[in-house]
């Protein structure tokens, strides 16, 4: 499908595929009444973006179930081509010991080594499909 500008709009299945193929994205959340954007290494598992943190602001936002977003993108500045996929919803800490152990096997090594590792998962309530065109919203089922 193409938009009014002739740019291709990614469909939901392409967005889900992109989320599954990439490993680094940006977690967007509110920290002390300001928006914060933190890069994270992640996996896309069972419809959830899952990443590790060492406590701190990301865990605080997830524990409070504050609104959050997650974004992955690719831009080729020379060709003026790229894509973006954004999930919006709420994040939550993973506390079930079985799930924590299972997810530890899937997740990349933490970027920091402070000893404490918490796992956060975010299910996208809305996936914004964009990329080669302006964003359009589709609700996940």
PDB file of C-alpha atoms in Angstrom, residues 1-3 5-11 14-15 18 74-75 80-85 129-135:
ATOM      1  CA  UNK A   1       0.000   0.000   0.000  1.00  0.00           C
ATOM      2  CA  UNK A   2       1.204   3.521  -0.737  1.00  0.00           C
ATOM      3  CA  UNK A   3       0.318   6.816   0.889  1.00  0.00           C
ATOM      4  CA  UNK A   5       3.040  10.932  -1.270  1.00  0.00           C
ATOM      5  CA  UNK A   6       3.734   7.672  -3.120  1.00  0.00           C
ATOM      6  CA  UNK A   7       5.724   6.157  -0.244  1.00  0.00           C
ATOM      7  CA  UNK A   8       5.247   2.537   0.747  1.00  0.00           C
ATOM      8  CA  UNK A   9       3.417   1.832   4.014  1.00  0.00           C
ATOM      9  CA  UNK A  10       4.569  -1.248   5.905  1.00  0.00           C
ATOM     10  CA  UNK A  11       1.834  -3.634   6.998  1.00  0.00           C
ATOM     11  CA  UNK A  14       6.233  -6.618   8.035  1.00  0.00           C
ATOM     12  CA  UNK A  15       6.533  -4.622  11.258  1.00  0.00           C
ATOM     13  CA  UNK A  18      11.296  -6.230  11.494  1.00  0.00           C
ATOM     14  CA  UNK A  74      16.960   2.126   9.755  1.00  0.00           C
ATOM     15  CA  UNK A  75      17.825   5.199   7.717  1.00  0.00           C
ATOM     16  CA  UNK A  80      16.849   9.021   1.680  1.00  0.00           C
ATOM     17  CA  UNK A  81      15.283   5.628   2.356  1.00  0.00           C
ATOM     18  CA  UNK A  82      14.479   3.813   5.560  1.00  0.00           C
ATOM     19  CA  UNK A  83      11.834   2.448   7.851  1.00  0.00           C
ATOM     20  CA  UNK A  84      10.641   2.830  11.417  1.00  0.00           C
ATOM     21  CA  UNK A  85       8.459   0.677  13.656  1.00  0.00           C
ATOM     22  CA  UNK A 129       3.808   1.156  10.993  1.00  0.00           C
ATOM     23  CA  UNK A 130       5.910   3.559   9.110  1.00  0.00           C
ATOM     24  CA  UNK A 131       9.205   3.162   7.457  1.00  0.00           C
ATOM     25  CA  UNK A 132       9.013   4.105   3.857  1.00  0.00           C
ATOM     26  CA  UNK A 133       6.066   6.383   4.591  1.00  0.00           C
ATOM     27  CA  UNK A 134       4.354   8.421   7.323  1.00  0.00           C
ATOM     28  CA  UNK A 135       3.045   6.394  10.277  1.00  0.00           C
TER      29      UNK A 135
END
